[in-house]
Structure formats: structure tokens, C-alpha cells
């Protein structure tokens, strides 16, 4: 019987466990054990109910176009629980000199695809608008060295677009800094478009036309998908499918060592245990430490992937207290505004099933790559900051009926220039080591669907391990 250890009980490790369980139920001769150092499963996925409102501590949804989360929900039998974002109400604001300015229609990520809304938008200065018009003539750029997102966007549209769009959008998705994230890893389509078309606007217009033609033949799908009872519902559904004896909470894995015919896993507070295969589904900075005794170069590469931390603050209000808020999904705050808040989502507008009719929820994001210090503040200090900044930005003078602060230390992998090459080296080395697989948000995408895909691929790799495979060696 093949014995498999999974280290880390976030969505990556849980997905690996689910696909191993599926293979076991279909007759594969295996047993698996999932080690989680914390008291609960789900990692970043965690939902609470407060005053009848659904509060997401971590991710609130996933991108619908990436298929792995949807497929998993279907396999789990919870497809009827999926909900889409209220895209008809999708409007996002950028704070400029303390005022909310709507992102103009036709802006795809940060590239204008409709000239008139951008030309009349107060979001950009006239010199930036001129720059955007000139961008249409940008010549194709052959393959070149990786660069930061800020460098790529500034070359095309100027520094104001980096400040007002690229940076706030990336701090929303990655908790990251456009000046540090790799264009090739984070915006691969932009890099390809530049190579092929030169102008990103022209490339986006061409893509937009194709998408519009497809949309005429296919039913439109929401941009984001979530679950009626929150992202925790996915975690609970997976856990419900696993063999209860296979889950070990409060078990901290310290090291992994190759042993003659497999692996020795050093666990606190238990004795070491032996496994044929190991799936490491922790953040890369943990994976690097665990694997230092297996391959020092591999460990070094893993430790070189940096992480940022973030804080989410959810505030509940009576609906009538929020009457002055504009319609839409929320706002992003450029760094140049000097606030600690990076973004705020109007949760009750973004998704159905989040708040009773008489209540509304605001979710604010702080921290990220440039403000690690916010994690050191007390909940009271964080709440005071958020309430003061909401007063300044959206003139919200009332106290919330509830407030909850969540801290996420070193949870978001930062894909810096060179990331793709580094991950290539990591994967080449891991492919040479039988019975070892990695999964997590450090490799091919930070979002939930990519983590699920990573867990599934990790499970597939160890399922292919045969007794004839060579044992791992230093
Ligand atoms: C605030 C926030 C908002 C986000 N929003 C979105 C969103 O809206 N949509 C989206 O798609 N993605 C979002 N993400 C990203 C996404 O949630 C994460 O990338 C993903 O959940 C990571 O899952 P994981 O299993 O790889 O890692 P984690 O969730 O970090 O899980 C790793 C687990 O390993 C355990 N562990 C660590 N070390 C050890 C050890 N030595 N021994 C045993 N166990 C160990 C940890 O306790 C943890 O439970 C968000 C992330 C955050 C933090």
C-alpha cells in the first residue's frame, strides 16, 4: 500500500487530498495523511457568519474563466451552491486627490479599448490621454529580458497609469507592488501582445472584437464565482469527502529527509514517520526550509520567492447608513493618496447572499508589499485607521454595527522578475526526484483555481510513482 504525506491543509493540500481520495475510492492502493500545523483546515479560505452577514476572511471568490475551481465544485456535488458576481452593477472607482472617480468604460485591466470614455474621464491628465493615443503607434517589441509591470506599463502609457491603475490593481490581486512584480509572470498576455502587435490598445481591441463575437454565440458568464455560504463551503465539502483518520491537525512538519525507499517526515509534536511520497503544499518559504535536507539548491530557489502580508477588515452597517455610497463594487486607492487602505469592496453589491436586506458590508484591504508594519498594529488601531480613512474618502461618519480584523502573514507569493525561470529550475529539479511534488500559490498563479490545479497535479505525480522508481537522493 503506497503511503503518501500531504503537508499543508490550505486549498492546495486539500485539493491534493481530494484527488488522492478519488483515486483510492476507484481502487488505487494508497493511504494518505494530511498534516496541518494549525487548528483548522482551509488556510486562507475562511468564512464567518456575523449578525446574519457572510464575512470572508480571505478570498471572497475565484475567477470564473479559470476552470479548476468550478470543476472541483462540480465533482464535490456543490455546483448548485455556486453564485456569480452581480456584473451588471460592476463599477470600480479610483481615489484621486481624495475623490472617487469611476474607471472609464472599456478599460480592460489598464488598457483603454474605447477612446471616448477614456478621453472624457477625469481619471487621467491630458498628457496621459495624449500618451494613450500615441500608444496605438507603439512598434512591436521582440522577445526581451523580463521587466517589472511598472516598467512595461510606463513605457506604454506613462507613470500616471502606473500610479492610478497598475499599482492599485496589483495590490488588490497580489498584495504587490507594480515596481517589483514580473510582467512576464503576472501579465503574460501583455508581454505576448507587445511582441506581436506593439500597441497594447490595438491588441486589446482585436481581442475585444473576438470576445464580443464569441459572446454573441455563448451565454455570458460572471467574472467572479463564489459559493452561497462562502469559500469555506468548498473546504467543508472537500473535508466531508476525506477519510477522517487521514487528517492530522496541530501537526507541524519540521523537515523531510530522503530515506532508502522513500521519505522520513519529522513532525512536531509526534515521532518521525515514513512515507513513499510527499506533496508539499505550504508557502514556498516553508517548503524551502522543509526541503533543505533534500536538495540545498532547490531549497534556495524556494526561499528566494518572496511573500507579502495583508490585513482585511470587514465592517457591517445598516443599509440606510450606507445610502451615500455610490453604486458599484468598491474603490482602489493609489499609493500617492497616502492612505493605509489599499482598496474597499462594497460586498453586498458585489455578490448576492452576503447580507440581509437591511444590512451592508464593506471589506477593506491594508498591508501588501509596502506596508508590512500594519500587521504590528492592534485591532483597535487598525479599526481607527480604517474608519478615519472611510470618513475622508466616502464621508462615512457612522460607526459600524460589527467589525472584524484578519491578518494574513506572508501569505501572498510575489512573482518578481525572473520568476518563470526560477520556477522552471524548481520544477526541473522536482521532476528528477521521485515521490516528491510541490503545490501552492508560489508557482503558476496565486488564485484559488491555480492552487487547486497545483494540488491536482501534485496528486497525479505521486499516483504515477511505481515501486521501481528510484528512491530520492541528495
Ligand atoms: C486576504 C486574501 C484575499 C485573497 N483573495 C483571493 C480571491 O478573491 N480570489 C482568489 O482566487 N485568491 C485570493 N487569494 C489568494 C488565495 O486565497 C491563496 O493563494 C490560496 O488560498 C493559497 O492556498 P494554499 O493552500 O496554497 O496556501 P495556504 O492557504 O497558505 O495554506 C497553507 C497551509 O499550510 C499550513 N502549513 C504551513 N507550514 C506548515 C508546516 N510546517 N506543517 C504543516 N502545515 C503547515 C498552513 O497552516 C496553511 O494552513 C487571497 C489571499 C488572501 C490572503
Coordinates of N, CA and C and ligand atoms in Angstrom, one line a residue, residues 6-14 35-38 40-45 57-63 172-173 224 231 251-254 281-283 286 290 307 310-312 350 363 365 408 410-413 439-442 445-451, ligand 1:
X6 N 0.7 14.6 2.8 CA 0.5 15.9 2.2 C 0.8 16.9 3.4
X7 N 1.6 17.9 3.1 CA 1.9 18.9 4.1 C 1.3 20.2 3.8
X8 N 0.4 20.6 4.7 CA -0.4 21.9 4.5 C -1.8 21.6 4.1
X9 N -2.7 22.2 4.9 CA -4.1 21.9 4.8 C -4.9 23.1 4.2
X10 N -4.2 24.0 3.4 CA -4.9 25.0 2.6 C -5.6 24.4 1.4
X11 N -6.1 25.2 0.5 CA -6.9 24.7 -0.6 C -6.0 23.8 -1.5
X12 N -4.6 24.1 -1.6 CA -3.7 23.3 -2.4 C -3.6 21.9 -1.8
X13 N -3.4 21.8 -0.5 CA -3.2 20.5 0.1 C -4.5 19.7 0.1
X14 N -5.6 20.4 0.4 CA -6.9 19.8 0.4 C -7.3 19.2 -1.0
X35 N -1.1 16.7 6.9 CA -0.6 17.3 8.1 C -0.9 18.8 8.0
X36 N -1.5 19.4 9.0 CA -1.8 20.8 9.1 C -1.3 21.3 10.4
X37 N -0.5 22.4 10.4 CA 0.1 22.9 11.7 C -1.0 23.6 12.5
X38 N -2.0 24.2 11.8 CA -3.0 25.0 12.5 C -4.1 24.1 13.1
X40 N -7.3 24.4 12.1 CA -8.4 24.3 11.2 C -7.8 24.1 9.8
X41 N -8.7 23.6 8.9 CA -8.3 23.4 7.5 C -8.8 24.5 6.7
X42 N -8.2 24.7 5.5 CA -8.6 25.8 4.6 C -7.6 26.8 4.4
X43 N -6.6 27.0 5.3 CA -5.6 28.0 5.1 C -6.3 29.4 4.9
X44 N -6.0 30.0 3.8 CA -6.5 31.4 3.5 C -8.1 31.4 3.4
X45 N -8.6 30.2 3.0 CA -10.1 30.2 2.8 C -10.8 30.1 4.2
X57 N -12.9 36.0 5.4 CA -11.6 36.4 6.0 C -10.5 36.6 4.9
X58 N -10.5 35.7 4.0 CA -9.5 35.6 2.9 C -10.2 35.9 1.5
X59 N -10.0 34.9 0.6 CA -10.6 35.1 -0.8 C -12.1 35.2 -0.7
X60 N -12.7 36.0 -1.5 CA -14.2 36.1 -1.5 C -14.8 35.4 -2.7
X61 N -13.9 34.9 -3.7 CA -14.4 34.4 -4.9 C -13.2 33.9 -5.7
X62 N -13.5 33.4 -6.9 CA -12.4 33.0 -7.8 C -12.8 33.4 -9.2
X63 N -11.8 33.5 -10.1 CA -12.1 33.9 -11.5 C -12.8 32.8 -12.2
X172 N -4.4 45.0 -5.2 CA -5.6 44.2 -4.9 C -5.5 42.7 -5.1
X173 N -4.8 42.3 -6.2 CA -4.7 40.9 -6.6 C -3.6 40.2 -5.8
X224 N -16.6 36.8 -11.6 CA -16.2 36.1 -10.4 C -17.3 35.1 -10.0
X231 N -16.6 30.8 0.8 CA -15.5 30.0 0.2 C -15.2 28.8 1.2
X251 N -0.3 19.5 13.7 CA 0.9 18.7 13.5 C 1.9 19.5 12.6
X252 N 2.9 20.0 13.1 CA 3.8 20.9 12.4 C 5.0 20.0 11.8
X253 N 5.1 20.1 10.5 CA 6.1 19.3 9.9 C 7.4 20.2 9.9
X254 N 8.5 19.6 10.4 CA 9.7 20.4 10.6 C 10.7 20.2 9.4
X281 N 2.5 21.2 0.2 CA 1.6 22.2 -0.2 C 1.5 23.4 0.8
X282 N 2.7 23.9 1.1 CA 2.8 25.0 2.0 C 3.3 26.2 1.2
X283 N 3.3 27.4 1.8 CA 4.0 28.5 1.1 C 5.5 28.1 0.8
X286 N 8.1 28.1 3.5 CA 8.1 26.9 4.4 C 8.7 25.7 3.6
X290 N 11.7 23.0 4.7 CA 11.4 21.6 4.9 C 12.4 20.8 4.0
X307 N 7.2 36.8 -0.2 CA 5.8 36.8 0.1 C 5.4 38.2 0.7
X310 N -1.0 40.6 4.4 CA -2.1 41.6 4.2 C -3.1 41.5 5.4
X311 N -3.9 42.6 5.5 CA -4.9 42.6 6.6 C -6.2 42.9 5.9
X312 N -7.3 42.2 6.2 CA -8.6 42.5 5.7 C -9.4 42.9 6.9
X350 N -21.5 43.4 -4.6 CA -20.7 42.5 -5.5 C -21.3 41.1 -5.6
X363 N -15.6 45.8 2.9 CA -14.3 45.0 3.2 C -13.1 45.8 2.7
X365 N -8.9 46.5 2.5 CA -7.6 45.8 2.4 C -6.5 46.7 2.8
X408 N -3.1 38.2 7.6 CA -2.5 37.1 6.7 C -1.1 37.4 6.5
X410 N 2.7 36.8 5.5 CA 3.5 36.1 4.4 C 2.6 35.0 3.7
X411 N 1.5 35.5 3.1 CA 0.5 34.6 2.5 C 0.5 34.7 1.0
X412 N 0.9 35.9 0.4 CA 0.8 36.1 -1.0 C 2.1 36.1 -1.7
X413 N 2.4 35.1 -2.5 CA 3.7 35.0 -3.2 C 3.8 36.1 -4.2
X439 N 3.0 22.0 -4.4 CA 1.7 22.7 -4.8 C 1.6 23.9 -3.9
X440 N 0.9 24.9 -4.5 CA 0.7 26.2 -3.7 C 0.7 27.4 -4.6
X441 N 0.6 28.6 -4.0 CA 0.4 29.8 -4.8 C 1.7 30.4 -5.2
X442 N 2.8 29.7 -5.1 CA 4.1 30.3 -5.4 C 4.6 30.0 -6.8
X445 N 0.4 30.7 -10.4 CA -0.8 31.6 -10.2 C -1.2 31.6 -8.7
X446 N -1.6 32.8 -8.3 CA -1.8 32.9 -6.9 C -3.3 32.6 -6.5
X447 N -4.2 32.6 -7.5 CA -5.6 32.5 -7.2 C -6.0 31.1 -6.8
X448 N -7.2 30.9 -6.3 CA -7.7 29.6 -5.8 C -7.7 28.6 -6.9
X449 N -8.2 28.9 -8.1 CA -8.2 27.9 -9.2 C -6.8 27.3 -9.5
X450 N -5.8 28.2 -9.5 CA -4.5 27.7 -9.8 C -3.9 26.9 -8.7
X451 N -4.3 27.2 -7.5 CA -3.9 26.3 -6.3 C -4.5 25.0 -6.4
Ligands
LIG1 C1 -6.7 38.3 2.1 C2 -6.6 37.4 0.8 C3 -7.5 37.6 -0.2 C4 -7.5 36.8 -1.3 N1 -8.4 36.9 -2.3 C5 -8.4 36.0 -3.3 C6 -9.6 36.0 -4.2 O1 -10.5 36.7 -4.0 N2 -9.6 35.0 -5.2 C7 -8.6 34.1 -5.3 O2 -8.6 33.3 -6.2 N3 -7.5 34.1 -4.5 C8 -7.4 35.0 -3.5 N4 -6.4 35.0 -2.6 C9 -5.3 34.0 -2.8 C10 -5.6 32.6 -2.4 O3 -6.6 32.6 -1.3 C11 -4.4 31.9 -1.9 O4 -3.3 32.0 -2.8 C12 -4.7 30.4 -1.7 O5 -5.8 30.2 -0.8 C13 -3.4 29.7 -1.1 O6 -3.7 28.4 -0.8 P1 -2.6 27.4 -0.3 O7 -3.2 26.1 0.1 O8 -1.6 27.3 -1.4 O9 -1.9 28.1 0.9 P2 -2.4 28.4 2.3 O10 -3.8 28.8 2.3 O11 -1.4 29.4 2.9 O12 -2.3 27.1 3.1 C14 -1.1 26.5 3.6 C15 -1.3 25.7 4.8 O13 -0.1 25.1 5.2 C16 -0.1 25.1 6.6 N5 1.4 24.9 7.0 C17 2.4 25.8 6.8 N6 3.5 25.3 7.3 C18 3.3 24.1 7.7 C19 4.1 23.1 8.3 N7 5.4 23.2 8.5 N8 3.5 21.9 8.7 C20 2.1 21.7 8.5 N9 1.3 22.6 7.9 C21 1.9 23.8 7.6 C22 -0.6 26.4 7.0 O14 -1.1 26.4 8.3 C23 -1.8 26.6 6.0 O15 -3.0 26.1 6.5 C24 -6.4 35.8 -1.4 C25 -5.5 35.6 -0.4 C26 -5.6 36.4 0.7 C27 -4.6 36.2 1.9

